[in-house]
Coordinates of C-alpha atoms and ligand atoms in Angstrom, one line a residue:
M1 CA 109.3 112.1 78.3
H2 CA 109.6 114.4 75.4
A3 CA 107.2 117.3 74.9
L4 CA 106.5 119.4 71.8
V5 CA 106.1 123.0 73.0
I6 CA 104.3 125.1 70.4
I7 CA 104.9 128.8 70.9
D8 CA 102.3 131.5 70.1
V9 CA 100.8 130.1 66.8
Q10 CA 98.1 132.8 66.9
N11 CA 96.3 134.9 64.3
D12 CA 98.0 138.1 65.2
F13 CA 101.5 136.6 64.5
C14 CA 100.3 135.3 61.1
P15 CA 99.9 137.2 57.8
G16 CA 97.0 139.6 58.2
G17 CA 97.5 139.9 62.0
A18 CA 98.4 142.8 64.1
L19 CA 102.1 141.7 64.6
A20 CA 102.4 139.5 61.5
V21 CA 105.6 137.4 61.2
A22 CA 106.5 136.7 57.6
G23 CA 105.5 133.2 56.7
G24 CA 104.0 132.6 60.2
D25 CA 101.2 130.5 58.7
E26 CA 103.6 128.3 56.7
I27 CA 104.6 126.3 59.7
V28 CA 101.1 125.2 60.8
A29 CA 100.9 122.0 58.7
K30 CA 104.5 121.0 59.7
I31 CA 103.7 121.4 63.4
N32 CA 100.5 119.4 63.1
A33 CA 102.5 116.6 61.5
M34 CA 105.1 116.7 64.3
M35 CA 102.6 116.2 67.1
A36 CA 102.3 112.4 66.9
D37 CA 106.0 112.0 67.6
F38 CA 105.8 113.4 71.1
D39 CA 104.7 112.2 74.5
A40 CA 103.0 115.5 75.2
V41 CA 101.9 118.5 73.3
I42 CA 101.8 121.9 75.0
L43 CA 100.7 125.2 73.5
T44 CA 101.5 128.7 74.6
Q45 CA 99.2 131.7 74.0
D46 CA 100.3 135.3 74.2
W47 CA 97.4 136.8 76.2
H48 CA 97.5 140.5 76.9
P49 CA 94.8 142.7 78.6
A50 CA 93.7 145.7 76.5
G51 CA 96.1 148.6 77.2
H52 CA 99.1 146.3 78.0
S53 CA 102.3 148.2 78.8
S54 CA 104.1 146.5 75.9
F55 CA 101.8 148.3 73.5
A56 CA 103.2 151.4 71.8
S57 CA 99.7 152.9 72.0
Q58 CA 100.1 153.2 75.8
H59 CA 103.2 155.4 75.5
D60 CA 102.9 159.0 74.3
G61 CA 105.0 159.8 71.3
K62 CA 106.2 156.2 70.9
A63 CA 105.8 154.0 67.8
P64 CA 105.8 150.2 67.5
L65 CA 109.3 148.7 67.5
E66 CA 110.8 151.6 69.5
M67 CA 112.3 150.8 72.9
I68 CA 111.5 152.0 76.3
E69 CA 112.9 151.4 79.8
M70 CA 110.6 149.5 82.1
P71 CA 111.2 148.9 85.8
Y72 CA 112.5 145.4 84.8
G73 CA 114.7 146.6 81.9
P74 CA 114.5 147.5 78.2
Q75 CA 111.3 146.6 76.4
V76 CA 110.4 146.7 72.7
L77 CA 107.1 148.4 72.1
W78 CA 104.7 146.4 69.9
P79 CA 101.5 147.2 68.1
D80 CA 98.4 146.2 70.1
H81 CA 98.2 142.4 69.7
C82 CA 96.9 139.2 71.2
V83 CA 94.3 141.0 73.3
Q84 CA 92.5 138.5 75.6
G85 CA 89.5 137.0 73.9
S86 CA 90.0 138.8 70.5
P87 CA 90.2 137.0 67.2
G88 CA 93.9 137.9 66.9
A89 CA 94.6 136.1 70.2
A90 CA 93.0 132.9 68.9
F91 CA 95.2 130.1 67.6
H92 CA 95.6 129.9 63.8
P93 CA 92.5 128.0 62.6
G94 CA 94.6 125.4 60.9
L95 CA 96.5 124.4 64.1
D96 CA 95.4 121.1 65.5
T97 CA 94.8 122.2 69.1
D98 CA 92.9 119.0 70.1
R99 CA 96.2 117.2 70.8
A100 CA 97.3 119.8 73.4
E101 CA 97.3 118.7 77.0
L102 CA 98.2 122.2 78.4
I103 CA 97.7 125.7 77.1
I104 CA 99.9 128.1 79.0
R105 CA 98.9 131.8 78.7
K106 CA 101.5 134.5 79.3
G107 CA 101.7 138.3 79.2
F108 CA 98.4 138.7 81.2
R109 CA 99.8 141.1 83.8
A110 CA 99.3 144.7 82.5
G111 CA 102.7 146.0 83.7
I112 CA 105.0 143.3 82.5
D113 CA 105.6 141.5 79.2
S114 CA 106.4 137.8 79.0
Y115 CA 108.2 136.5 76.0
S116 CA 109.3 133.3 77.7
A117 CA 106.9 130.4 78.5
F118 CA 108.8 130.0 81.8
F119 CA 109.4 133.5 83.2
E120 CA 108.0 136.9 82.5
N121 CA 110.4 139.6 81.3
D122 CA 111.6 140.5 84.8
Q123 CA 113.2 137.0 84.5
T124 CA 111.9 136.0 88.0
T125 CA 108.0 135.8 87.8
P126 CA 107.3 132.2 86.9
T127 CA 104.5 131.1 84.6
G128 CA 104.2 127.7 86.3
L129 CA 105.3 125.7 83.2
E130 CA 108.5 124.4 84.9
G131 CA 106.5 122.8 87.7
Y132 CA 104.1 121.2 85.3
L133 CA 106.9 119.7 83.2
R134 CA 108.8 118.4 86.2
T135 CA 105.8 116.9 87.9
R136 CA 104.9 115.1 84.6
G137 CA 108.4 113.7 84.3
I138 CA 109.1 115.7 81.1
S139 CA 112.9 116.4 80.6
R140 CA 113.2 116.9 76.9
L141 CA 111.6 119.7 74.9
T142 CA 111.3 120.5 71.3
L143 CA 110.2 124.1 70.6
V144 CA 108.5 125.3 67.4
G145 CA 106.4 128.4 66.6
L146 CA 106.5 132.2 66.6
A147 CA 108.6 134.2 66.8
T148 CA 112.0 132.5 66.6
D149 CA 113.9 135.6 67.9
F150 CA 111.5 136.5 70.7
C151 CA 109.2 134.1 72.4
V152 CA 110.8 130.9 71.0
N153 CA 114.3 132.2 71.8
F154 CA 113.5 133.4 75.4
S155 CA 111.6 130.1 76.1
A156 CA 114.4 128.0 74.8
V157 CA 117.1 129.8 76.7
D158 CA 115.1 129.7 80.0
A159 CA 114.4 126.0 79.5
A160 CA 118.1 125.2 78.9
K161 CA 119.0 127.2 82.0
L162 CA 116.5 125.2 84.0
G163 CA 118.2 122.0 82.9
F164 CA 115.8 120.7 80.2
E165 CA 117.3 119.2 77.1
V166 CA 116.1 121.6 74.4
T167 CA 115.9 121.5 70.7
V168 CA 114.5 124.3 68.5
H169 CA 113.2 123.0 65.2
E170 CA 113.9 126.0 63.1
A171 CA 112.0 124.8 60.0
A172 CA 108.8 125.0 62.1
C173 CA 109.6 128.5 63.4
R174 CA 109.5 132.0 61.8
G175 CA 111.2 135.1 63.1
I176 CA 110.6 138.9 63.2
D177 CA 114.3 139.8 62.7
L178 CA 114.4 143.3 64.3
D179 CA 117.9 144.9 63.9
G180 CA 119.7 141.5 63.7
S181 CA 117.7 139.9 66.4
L182 CA 117.5 136.6 64.6
A183 CA 121.2 136.1 64.4
A184 CA 121.6 137.2 68.0
A185 CA 118.9 134.8 69.1
R186 CA 120.7 131.9 67.3
E187 CA 123.9 132.8 69.0
G188 CA 122.3 133.1 72.4
M189 CA 120.4 129.8 72.1
T190 CA 123.5 128.0 71.0
A191 CA 125.6 129.5 73.9
A192 CA 122.9 128.4 76.3
G193 CA 123.2 124.8 75.1
V194 CA 120.1 124.7 72.9
T195 CA 120.3 122.4 69.9
L196 CA 119.1 124.2 66.6
A197 CA 117.8 121.5 64.3
Ligands
VGL1 C1 105.9 137.8 70.7 C2 106.4 140.1 70.6 C3 105.4 140.4 71.5 C4 106.2 136.4 70.3 C5 104.9 138.1 71.7 O1 105.3 135.6 70.4 O2 107.4 136.2 69.9 N1 106.6 138.8 70.2 N2 104.6 139.4 72.0
ZN2 ZN1 102.9 139.9 73.2

């Protein structure tokens, strides 16, 4: 069983959104066209409470894209984005969400961010996706979506570590590229055994 896992194709990560990824909307039609080729389609949705600890607005004197030290390690600070129930947290209106059999939400705990669809940024708190995939007999994953160097990257590396056969379809991803993070993500994914297609 081979699943298409569509990472965070949400308004806030598309042009005009709070944390816009360049060309984020360009991948929507491609992703829709890919869906028919998979046994299962799964969506992830970045889903933060207002005042989330990853928002620069919650840290005096800090600006978006600066780093802080959290109890679980270093954390990039972001503009307020993907607040639960807000238009920015909604999926891009062009995305065909009807085909999705699961929507996994992440980043909903105020004190911890979650880039990966499998584990929060402490790298131990599970989202439950692993159990869902295993109990459905899904062993192969193709990942697409936003952003290549953050949520796609962390999801792909965790999936590979868990023993899934993972491909990232880069033409259906777009990255943020913060201080070389895109090149580092490609290297990290390759080292983890992820196939970049
Ligand atoms: C993401 C930064 C903050 C992502 C989510 O989806 O890549 N990036 N929250
Ligand atoms: Zn987020």
